[in-house]
PDB file of N, CA and C in Angstrom:
ATOM      1  N   MET X   1      28.625 114.399-194.511  1.00  0.00           N
ATOM      2  CA  MET X   1      28.180 114.018-193.426  1.00  0.00           C
ATOM      3  C   MET X   1      28.284 115.262-192.735  1.00  0.00           C
ATOM      4  N   LYS X   2      27.702 115.412-191.637  1.00  0.00           N
ATOM      5  CA  LYS X   2      28.080 116.526-190.341  1.00  0.00           C
ATOM      6  C   LYS X   2      28.228 115.895-189.390  1.00  0.00           C
ATOM      7  N   TYR X   3      29.136 116.437-188.702  1.00  0.00           N
ATOM      8  CA  TYR X   3      29.246 116.209-187.318  1.00  0.00           C
ATOM      9  C   TYR X   3      29.217 117.346-186.439  1.00  0.00           C
ATOM     10  N   CYS X   4      29.080 117.779-184.954  1.00  0.00           N
ATOM     11  CA  CYS X   4      29.086 118.367-184.221  1.00  0.00           C
ATOM     12  C   CYS X   4      30.247 118.827-183.482  1.00  0.00           C
ATOM     13  N   VAL X   5      30.371 119.885-183.532  1.00  0.00           N
ATOM     14  CA  VAL X   5      31.723 120.133-182.691  1.00  0.00           C
ATOM     15  C   VAL X   5      31.807 121.334-181.804  1.00  0.00           C
ATOM     16  N   ALA X   6      32.258 121.341-180.679  1.00  0.00           N
ATOM     17  CA  ALA X   6      32.105 122.087-179.670  1.00  0.00           C
ATOM     18  C   ALA X   6      33.288 123.037-179.693  1.00  0.00           C
ATOM     19  N   ILE X   7      33.312 124.517-179.811  1.00  0.00           N
ATOM     20  CA  ILE X   7      34.532 125.025-179.722  1.00  0.00           C
ATOM     21  C   ILE X   7      34.465 126.140-178.702  1.00  0.00           C
ATOM     22  N   HIS X   8      35.490 126.113-177.889  1.00  0.00           N
ATOM     23  CA  HIS X   8      36.282 126.688-176.710  1.00  0.00           C
ATOM     24  C   HIS X   8      37.149 127.886-176.884  1.00  0.00           C
ATOM     25  N   LYS X   9      37.060 128.877-176.049  1.00  0.00           N
ATOM     26  CA  LYS X   9      38.152 130.035-176.292  1.00  0.00           C
ATOM     27  C   LYS X   9      38.279 130.673-175.040  1.00  0.00           C
ATOM     28  N   ASP X  10      39.436 130.412-174.243  1.00  0.00           N
ATOM     29  CA  ASP X  10      39.452 130.930-173.143  1.00  0.00           C
ATOM     30  C   ASP X  10      40.030 132.100-173.462  1.00  0.00           C
ATOM     31  N   LYS X  11      40.360 133.135-172.694  1.00  0.00           N
ATOM     32  CA  LYS X  11      41.422 134.422-172.751  1.00  0.00           C
ATOM     33  C   LYS X  11      42.792 133.932-172.997  1.00  0.00           C
ATOM     34  N   ASP X  12      43.552 134.780-174.007  1.00  0.00           N
ATOM     35  CA  ASP X  12      44.627 134.334-174.116  1.00  0.00           C
ATOM     36  C   ASP X  12      45.183 132.959-174.709  1.00  0.00           C
ATOM     37  N   SER X  13      44.139 132.314-175.474  1.00  0.00           N
ATOM     38  CA  SER X  13      44.389 131.081-175.376  1.00  0.00           C
ATOM     39  C   SER X  13      44.013 130.693-177.329  1.00  0.00           C
ATOM     40  N   ASP X  14      44.355 129.886-177.565  1.00  0.00           N
ATOM     41  CA  ASP X  14      44.114 129.546-179.066  1.00  0.00           C
ATOM     42  C   ASP X  14      42.464 128.743-178.837  1.00  0.00           C
ATOM     43  N   TYR X  15      41.979 128.517-180.078  1.00  0.00           N
ATOM     44  CA  TYR X  15      40.433 127.944-180.146  1.00  0.00           C
ATOM     45  C   TYR X  15      40.640 126.438-180.262  1.00  0.00           C
ATOM     46  N   GLY X  16      39.851 125.796-178.895  1.00  0.00           N
ATOM     47  CA  GLY X  16      39.942 124.219-178.917  1.00  0.00           C
ATOM     48  C   GLY X  16      38.652 123.764-179.597  1.00  0.00           C
ATOM     49  N   VAL X  17      38.825 122.648-180.282  1.00  0.00           N
ATOM     50  CA  VAL X  17      37.564 122.151-180.897  1.00  0.00           C
ATOM     51  C   VAL X  17      37.497 120.577-180.482  1.00  0.00           C
ATOM     52  N   THR X  18      36.460 120.498-180.208  1.00  0.00           N
ATOM     53  CA  THR X  18      36.152 118.671-179.809  1.00  0.00           C
ATOM     54  C   THR X  18      34.904 118.597-180.772  1.00  0.00           C
ATOM     55  N   ALA X  19      35.306 117.312-181.435  1.00  0.00           N
ATOM     56  CA  ALA X  19      34.160 116.281-182.315  1.00  0.00           C
ATOM     57  C   ALA X  19      33.380 115.775-181.425  1.00  0.00           C
ATOM     58  N   LEU X  20      32.154 116.256-181.006  1.00  0.00           N
ATOM     59  CA  LEU X  20      31.148 115.331-179.965  1.00  0.00           C
ATOM     60  C   LEU X  20      30.751 113.942-180.213  1.00  0.00           C
ATOM     61  N   ASP X  21      30.647 113.696-181.833  1.00  0.00           N
ATOM     62  CA  ASP X  21      30.290 112.449-182.212  1.00  0.00           C
ATOM     63  C   ASP X  21      31.503 111.407-182.248  1.00  0.00           C
ATOM     64  N   ILE X  22      32.832 111.990-182.022  1.00  0.00           N
ATOM     65  CA  ILE X  22      33.759 111.168-182.192  1.00  0.00           C
ATOM     66  C   ILE X  22      34.633 111.269-181.125  1.00  0.00           C
ATOM     67  N   PRO X  23      34.322 109.668-179.839  1.00  0.00           N
ATOM     68  CA  PRO X  23      35.483 110.073-178.750  1.00  0.00           C
ATOM     69  C   PRO X  23      37.158 110.328-179.014  1.00  0.00           C
ATOM     70  N   GLY X  24      37.642 111.438-178.257  1.00  0.00           N
ATOM     71  CA  GLY X  24      38.899 111.401-178.656  1.00  0.00           C
ATOM     72  C   GLY X  24      39.358 112.184-179.766  1.00  0.00           C
ATOM     73  N   CYS X  25      38.473 112.643-180.590  1.00  0.00           N
ATOM     74  CA  CYS X  25      38.962 113.833-181.655  1.00  0.00           C
ATOM     75  C   CYS X  25      38.889 114.933-181.719  1.00  0.00           C
ATOM     76  N   PHE X  26      40.048 115.813-181.293  1.00  0.00           N
ATOM     77  CA  PHE X  26      39.751 117.000-181.006  1.00  0.00           C
ATOM     78  C   PHE X  26      41.168 117.832-181.820  1.00  0.00           C
ATOM     79  N   SER X  27      40.750 119.307-181.601  1.00  0.00           N
ATOM     80  CA  SER X  27      42.189 119.922-182.538  1.00  0.00           C
ATOM     81  C   SER X  27      41.857 121.348-181.763  1.00  0.00           C
ATOM     82  N   ALA X  28      42.703 122.200-182.796  1.00  0.00           N
ATOM     83  CA  ALA X  28      42.999 123.584-182.444  1.00  0.00           C
ATOM     84  C   ALA X  28      43.399 124.750-183.208  1.00  0.00           C
ATOM     85  N   GLY X  29      43.098 125.818-183.123  1.00  0.00           N
ATOM     86  CA  GLY X  29      43.826 127.045-183.848  1.00  0.00           C
ATOM     87  C   GLY X  29      43.826 128.011-183.339  1.00  0.00           C
ATOM     88  N   LYS X  30      45.017 129.259-183.948  1.00  0.00           N
ATOM     89  CA  LYS X  30      44.993 130.383-183.540  1.00  0.00           C
ATOM     90  C   LYS X  30      43.433 131.002-183.881  1.00  0.00           C
ATOM     91  N   THR X  31      43.057 131.058-185.135  1.00  0.00           N
ATOM     92  CA  THR X  31      41.602 131.654-185.342  1.00  0.00           C
ATOM     93  C   THR X  31      40.475 130.680-185.353  1.00  0.00           C
ATOM     94  N   LEU X  32      39.638 130.779-185.508  1.00  0.00           N
ATOM     95  CA  LEU X  32      38.196 130.371-185.706  1.00  0.00           C
ATOM     96  C   LEU X  32      38.362 129.666-186.924  1.00  0.00           C
ATOM     97  N   GLU X  33      38.685 130.012-188.084  1.00  0.00           N
ATOM     98  CA  GLU X  33      38.854 129.548-189.009  1.00  0.00           C
ATOM     99  C   GLU X  33      39.958 128.009-189.249  1.00  0.00           C
ATOM    100  N   GLU X  34      40.934 128.593-188.722  1.00  0.00           N
ATOM    101  CA  GLU X  34      42.029 127.476-188.420  1.00  0.00           C
ATOM    102  C   GLU X  34      41.479 126.334-187.559  1.00  0.00           C
ATOM    103  N   ALA X  35      40.861 126.562-186.301  1.00  0.00           N
ATOM    104  CA  ALA X  35      40.390 125.496-185.699  1.00  0.00           C
ATOM    105  C   ALA X  35      39.516 124.541-186.413  1.00  0.00           C
ATOM    106  N   LEU X  36      38.526 125.349-187.084  1.00  0.00           N
ATOM    107  CA  LEU X  36      37.460 124.525-187.830  1.00  0.00           C
ATOM    108  C   LEU X  36      37.992 123.581-189.061  1.00  0.00           C
ATOM    109  N   GLU X  37      39.364 124.092-189.482  1.00  0.00           N
ATOM    110  CA  GLU X  37      39.550 123.498-190.973  1.00  0.00           C
ATOM    111  C   GLU X  37      40.644 122.241-190.135  1.00  0.00           C
ATOM    112  N   ALA X  38      40.978 122.892-188.824  1.00  0.00           N
ATOM    113  CA  ALA X  38      41.754 121.499-188.337  1.00  0.00           C
ATOM    114  C   ALA X  38      41.326 120.226-187.782  1.00  0.00           C
ATOM    115  N   VAL X  39      40.015 120.626-187.070  1.00  0.00           N
ATOM    116  CA  VAL X  39      38.786 119.667-186.894  1.00  0.00           C
ATOM    117  C   VAL X  39      38.547 118.805-187.776  1.00  0.00           C
ATOM    118  N   LYS X  40      38.388 119.359-189.089  1.00  0.00           N
ATOM    119  CA  LYS X  40      37.541 119.038-189.857  1.00  0.00           C
ATOM    120  C   LYS X  40      38.717 117.616-190.582  1.00  0.00           C
ATOM    121  N   GLU X  41      40.089 118.036-190.287  1.00  0.00           N
ATOM    122  CA  GLU X  41      41.343 117.277-190.852  1.00  0.00           C
ATOM    123  C   GLU X  41      41.565 116.116-189.925  1.00  0.00           C
ATOM    124  N   ALA X  42      41.255 116.600-188.683  1.00  0.00           N
ATOM    125  CA  ALA X  42      41.284 115.545-187.763  1.00  0.00           C
ATOM    126  C   ALA X  42      40.172 114.316-187.677  1.00  0.00           C
ATOM    127  N   ILE X  43      38.894 114.840-188.001  1.00  0.00           N
ATOM    128  CA  ILE X  43      37.517 113.851-188.296  1.00  0.00           C
ATOM    129  C   ILE X  43      37.917 113.109-189.478  1.00  0.00           C
ATOM    130  N   GLU X  44      38.575 113.651-190.674  1.00  0.00           N
ATOM    131  CA  GLU X  44      38.856 112.857-191.899  1.00  0.00           C
ATOM    132  C   GLU X  44      39.667 112.094-191.484  1.00  0.00           C
ATOM    133  N   GLY X  45      41.046 112.078-190.694  1.00  0.00           N
ATOM    134  CA  GLY X  45      41.958 111.024-190.384  1.00  0.00           C
ATOM    135  C   GLY X  45      41.049 110.047-189.740  1.00  0.00           C
ATOM    136  N   HIS X  46      40.360 110.458-188.538  1.00  0.00           N
ATOM    137  CA  HIS X  46      39.836 109.418-187.960  1.00  0.00           C
ATOM    138  C   HIS X  46      39.031 108.380-188.874  1.00  0.00           C
ATOM    139  N   ILE X  47      37.988 109.219-189.515  1.00  0.00           N
ATOM    140  CA  ILE X  47      37.300 108.131-190.619  1.00  0.00           C
ATOM    141  C   ILE X  47      37.864 107.436-191.629  1.00  0.00           C
ATOM    142  N   GLU X  48      39.214 107.682-192.015  1.00  0.00           N
ATOM    143  CA  GLU X  48      40.149 106.875-192.698  1.00  0.00           C
ATOM    144  C   GLU X  48      40.727 105.551-192.032  1.00  0.00           C
ATOM    145  N   LEU X  49      40.869 106.000-190.742  1.00  0.00           N
ATOM    146  CA  LEU X  49      41.611 104.892-189.818  1.00  0.00           C
ATOM    147  C   LEU X  49      40.506 103.637-189.491  1.00  0.00           C
ATOM    148  N   LEU X  50      39.209 104.458-189.458  1.00  0.00           N
ATOM    149  CA  LEU X  50      38.160 103.256-189.370  1.00  0.00           C
ATOM    150  C   LEU X  50      37.459 102.652-190.653  1.00  0.00           C
ATOM    151  N   LEU X  51      37.543 103.081-191.546  1.00  0.00           N
ATOM    152  CA  LEU X  51      37.738 102.442-192.815  1.00  0.00           C
ATOM    153  C   LEU X  51      38.495 101.504-193.192  1.00  0.00           C
ATOM    154  N   GLU X  52      39.647 101.681-192.900  1.00  0.00           N
ATOM    155  CA  GLU X  52      40.965 100.924-193.149  1.00  0.00           C
ATOM    156  C   GLU X  52      40.805  99.708-192.061  1.00  0.00           C
ATOM    157  N   GLU X  53      40.111  99.860-191.056  1.00  0.00           N
ATOM    158  CA  GLU X  53      39.903  99.000-190.104  1.00  0.00           C
ATOM    159  C   GLU X  53      38.757  98.079-190.406  1.00  0.00           C
ATOM    160  N   GLY X  54      37.823  98.537-191.423  1.00  0.00           N
ATOM    161  CA  GLY X  54      36.486  98.046-191.574  1.00  0.00           C
ATOM    162  C   GLY X  54      35.439  98.296-190.298  1.00  0.00           C
ATOM    163  N   GLU X  55      35.470  99.150-189.328  1.00  0.00           N
ATOM    164  CA  GLU X  55      34.703  99.888-188.572  1.00  0.00           C
ATOM    165  C   GLU X  55      33.576 100.624-189.088  1.00  0.00           C
ATOM    166  N   ALA X  56      32.478 100.559-188.470  1.00  0.00           N
ATOM    167  CA  ALA X  56      31.237 101.397-188.714  1.00  0.00           C
ATOM    168  C   ALA X  56      31.976 103.028-188.687  1.00  0.00           C
ATOM    169  N   LEU X  57      31.252 103.711-189.456  1.00  0.00           N
ATOM    170  CA  LEU X  57      31.596 105.166-188.997  1.00  0.00           C
ATOM    171  C   LEU X  57      30.920 105.748-187.607  1.00  0.00           C
ATOM    172  N   PRO X  58      31.112 106.908-187.106  1.00  0.00           N
ATOM    173  CA  PRO X  58      30.292 107.408-186.066  1.00  0.00           C
ATOM    174  C   PRO X  58      28.879 107.917-186.524  1.00  0.00           C
ATOM    175  N   LYS X  59      27.989 107.974-185.788  1.00  0.00           N
ATOM    176  CA  LYS X  59      26.398 108.375-186.052  1.00  0.00           C
ATOM    177  C   LYS X  59      26.868 110.018-185.899  1.00  0.00           C
ATOM    178  N   SER X  60      26.172 110.817-186.675  1.00  0.00           N
ATOM    179  CA  SER X  60      26.108 112.250-186.367  1.00  0.00           C
ATOM    180  C   SER X  60      24.945 112.532-185.341  1.00  0.00           C
ATOM    181  N   LEU X  61      24.850 113.048-184.339  1.00  0.00           N
ATOM    182  CA  LEU X  61      23.518 113.293-183.516  1.00  0.00           C
ATOM    183  C   LEU X  61      23.368 114.550-183.629  1.00  0.00           C
ATOM    184  N   PRO X  62      22.124 114.794-183.763  1.00  0.00           N
ATOM    185  CA  PRO X  62      21.518 116.154-183.701  1.00  0.00           C
ATOM    186  C   PRO X  62      22.274 116.938-182.557  1.00  0.00           C
ATOM    187  N   MET X  63      22.511 118.426-182.691  1.00  0.00           N
ATOM    188  CA  MET X  63      23.021 119.273-182.044  1.00  0.00           C
ATOM    189  C   MET X  63      22.475 119.359-180.365  1.00  0.00           C
ATOM    190  N   ASP X  64      21.035 119.265-180.610  1.00  0.00           N
ATOM    191  CA  ASP X  64      20.255 119.208-179.279  1.00  0.00           C
ATOM    192  C   ASP X  64      20.863 118.137-178.191  1.00  0.00           C
ATOM    193  N   GLN X  65      21.186 117.208-178.661  1.00  0.00           N
ATOM    194  CA  GLN X  65      21.803 115.890-177.848  1.00  0.00           C
ATOM    195  C   GLN X  65      23.123 116.453-177.145  1.00  0.00           C
ATOM    196  N   TYR X  66      23.591 117.523-177.669  1.00  0.00           N
ATOM    197  CA  TYR X  66      24.526 117.982-176.984  1.00  0.00           C
ATOM    198  C   TYR X  66      24.439 119.509-176.387  1.00  0.00           C
ATOM    199  N   ARG X  67      23.413 120.085-176.134  1.00  0.00           N
ATOM    200  CA  ARG X  67      23.261 121.590-175.642  1.00  0.00           C
ATOM    201  C   ARG X  67      23.751 121.408-173.979  1.00  0.00           C
ATOM    202  N   ASN X  68      23.407 120.289-173.400  1.00  0.00           N
ATOM    203  CA  ASN X  68      23.505 120.265-171.879  1.00  0.00           C
ATOM    204  C   ASN X  68      24.829 119.411-171.568  1.00  0.00           C
ATOM    205  N   SER X  69      25.463 119.050-172.460  1.00  0.00           N
ATOM    206  CA  SER X  69      26.531 117.977-171.698  1.00  0.00           C
ATOM    207  C   SER X  69      27.661 118.617-171.427  1.00  0.00           C
ATOM    208  N   PRO X  70      28.344 117.495-170.600  1.00  0.00           N
ATOM    209  CA  PRO X  70      29.603 118.462-169.927  1.00  0.00           C
ATOM    210  C   PRO X  70      30.728 118.827-170.989  1.00  0.00           C
ATOM    211  N   GLU X  71      30.473 118.276-172.318  1.00  0.00           N
ATOM    212  CA  GLU X  71      31.516 118.399-173.369  1.00  0.00           C
ATOM    213  C   GLU X  71      31.453 119.954-173.701  1.00  0.00           C
ATOM    214  N   SER X  72      30.269 120.267-173.977  1.00  0.00           N
ATOM    215  CA  SER X  72      29.848 121.286-174.579  1.00  0.00           C
ATOM    216  C   SER X  72      29.391 122.855-173.536  1.00  0.00           C
ATOM    217  N   GLN X  73      29.693 122.588-172.275  1.00  0.00           N
ATOM    218  CA  GLN X  73      29.472 123.569-171.381  1.00  0.00           C
ATOM    219  C   GLN X  73      30.671 124.727-171.538  1.00  0.00           C
ATOM    220  N   GLY X  74      30.073 125.977-171.904  1.00  0.00           N
ATOM    221  CA  GLY X  74      30.952 127.043-171.960  1.00  0.00           C
ATOM    222  C   GLY X  74      31.392 126.880-173.460  1.00  0.00           C
ATOM    223  N   ALA X  75      30.986 126.291-174.403  1.00  0.00           N
ATOM    224  CA  ALA X  75      31.415 126.167-175.695  1.00  0.00           C
ATOM    225  C   ALA X  75      30.321 126.866-176.713  1.00  0.00           C
ATOM    226  N   HIS X  76      30.592 127.196-177.971  1.00  0.00           N
ATOM    227  CA  HIS X  76      29.433 127.280-179.193  1.00  0.00           C
ATOM    228  C   HIS X  76      29.694 126.226-179.986  1.00  0.00           C
ATOM    229  N   LEU X  77      28.467 125.721-180.337  1.00  0.00           N
ATOM    230  CA  LEU X  77      28.398 124.388-180.958  1.00  0.00           C
ATOM    231  C   LEU X  77      28.146 124.717-182.460  1.00  0.00           C
ATOM    232  N   TYR X  78      28.846 124.293-183.302  1.00  0.00           N
ATOM    233  CA  TYR X  78      29.105 124.080-184.693  1.00  0.00           C
ATOM    234  C   TYR X  78      28.644 122.825-185.358  1.00  0.00           C
ATOM    235  N   PHE X  79      27.967 123.027-186.603  1.00  0.00           N
ATOM    236  CA  PHE X  79      28.464 121.608-187.713  1.00  0.00           C
ATOM    237  C   PHE X  79      29.577 121.523-188.405  1.00  0.00           C
ATOM    238  N   VAL X  80      30.301 120.705-188.960  1.00  0.00           N
ATOM    239  CA  VAL X  80      31.265 120.498-189.722  1.00  0.00           C
ATOM    240  C   VAL X  80      30.775 119.652-190.770  1.00  0.00           C
ATOM    241  N   GLU X  81      31.071 119.851-191.913  1.00  0.00           N
ATOM    242  CA  GLU X  81      30.638 118.991-193.229  1.00  0.00           C
ATOM    243  C   GLU X  81      31.973 118.334-193.397  1.00  0.00           C
ATOM    244  N   ILE X  82      31.679 117.079-193.536  1.00  0.00           N
ATOM    245  CA  ILE X  82      32.763 116.060-194.179  1.00  0.00           C
ATOM    246  C   ILE X  82      32.275 115.233-195.303  1.00  0.00           C
ATOM    247  N   ASP X  83      32.995 115.348-196.335  1.00  0.00           N
ATOM    248  CA  ASP X  83      32.599 114.521-197.765  1.00  0.00           C
ATOM    249  C   ASP X  83      33.124 113.014-197.117  1.00  0.00           C
ATOM    250  N   ILE X  84      32.545 112.194-197.077  1.00  0.00           N
ATOM    251  CA  ILE X  84      33.057 110.584-196.695  1.00  0.00           C
ATOM    252  C   ILE X  84      32.876 110.031-198.119  1.00  0.00           C
ATOM    253  N   SER X  85      32.037 110.523-198.931  1.00  0.00           N
ATOM    254  CA  SER X  85      32.012 109.366-200.256  1.00  0.00           C
ATOM    255  C   SER X  85      33.531 109.280-201.282  1.00  0.00           C
ATOM    256  N   LYS X  86      34.066 110.355-201.231  1.00  0.00           N
ATOM    257  CA  LYS X  86      35.505 109.920-201.702  1.00  0.00           C
ATOM    258  C   LYS X  86      36.443 109.055-200.721  1.00  0.00           C
ATOM    259  N   LYS X  87      36.412 109.527-199.618  1.00  0.00           N
ATOM    260  CA  LYS X  87      37.114 108.335-198.700  1.00  0.00           C
ATOM    261  C   LYS X  87      36.622 106.872-198.947  1.00  0.00           C
ATOM    262  N   GLN X  88      35.210 106.720-199.056  1.00  0.00           N
ATOM    263  CA  GLN X  88      34.858 105.382-199.262  1.00  0.00           C
ATOM    264  C   GLN X  88      35.115 104.665-200.562  1.00  0.00           C
ATOM    265  N   ILE X  89      35.087 105.447-201.657  1.00  0.00           N
ATOM    266  CA  ILE X  89      35.158 104.918-202.785  1.00  0.00           C
ATOM    267  C   ILE X  89      37.052 104.884-203.090  1.00  0.00           C
ATOM    268  N   ASP X  90      37.602 105.445-202.604  1.00  0.00           N
ATOM    269  CA  ASP X  90      39.266 105.244-202.388  1.00  0.00           C
ATOM    270  C   ASP X  90      39.535 103.959-201.624  1.00  0.00           C
ATOM    271  N   LYS X  91      38.879 103.856-200.524  1.00  0.00           N
ATOM    272  CA  LYS X  91      38.963 102.515-199.647  1.00  0.00           C
ATOM    273  C   LYS X  91      38.834 101.769-200.458  1.00  0.00           C
ATOM    274  N   HIS X  92      37.408 101.440-201.050  1.00  0.00           N
ATOM    275  CA  HIS X  92      36.906 100.397-202.124  1.00  0.00           C
ATOM    276  C   HIS X  92      38.105  99.916-203.115  1.00  0.00           C
ATOM    277  N   VAL X  93      38.708 100.906-203.771  1.00  0.00           N
ATOM    278  CA  VAL X  93      39.629 100.804-205.099  1.00  0.00           C
ATOM    279  C   VAL X  93      41.088  99.841-204.379  1.00  0.00           C
ATOM    280  N   GLU X  94      41.194 100.538-203.315  1.00  0.00           N
ATOM    281  CA  GLU X  94      42.451  99.929-202.654  1.00  0.00           C
ATOM    282  C   GLU X  94      42.468  98.551-202.195  1.00  0.00           C
ATOM    283  N   LYS X  95      41.011  98.014-201.912  1.00  0.00           N
ATOM    284  CA  LYS X  95      40.757  96.588-201.633  1.00  0.00           C
ATOM    285  C   LYS X  95      40.943  95.799-202.973  1.00  0.00           C
ATOM    286  N   GLU X  96      40.184  96.502-204.024  1.00  0.00           N
ATOM    287  CA  GLU X  96      40.189  95.549-205.200  1.00  0.00           C
ATOM    288  C   GLU X  96      41.499  95.190-205.750  1.00  0.00           C
TER     289      GLU X  96
END
């Protein structure tokens, strides 16, 4: 599943990344690569908690939905790919 993220970078700061489809899910990194990897881990952790609680996973909205949103102002938008199939299988095995 792909999730849209907003990447912010101010002068003399790390990269800040917000998962736009998942309220409250954000991360940072010194490099762009570190920031993207960190937000993937944050999204995966959020998804694991939702699955444990039996909650629905957040929908992935098209990037166009965020182009003019306050969260994306001054940001570069990217998609990150999250493999949820293994997490769902692991969770199913744990319940049995």
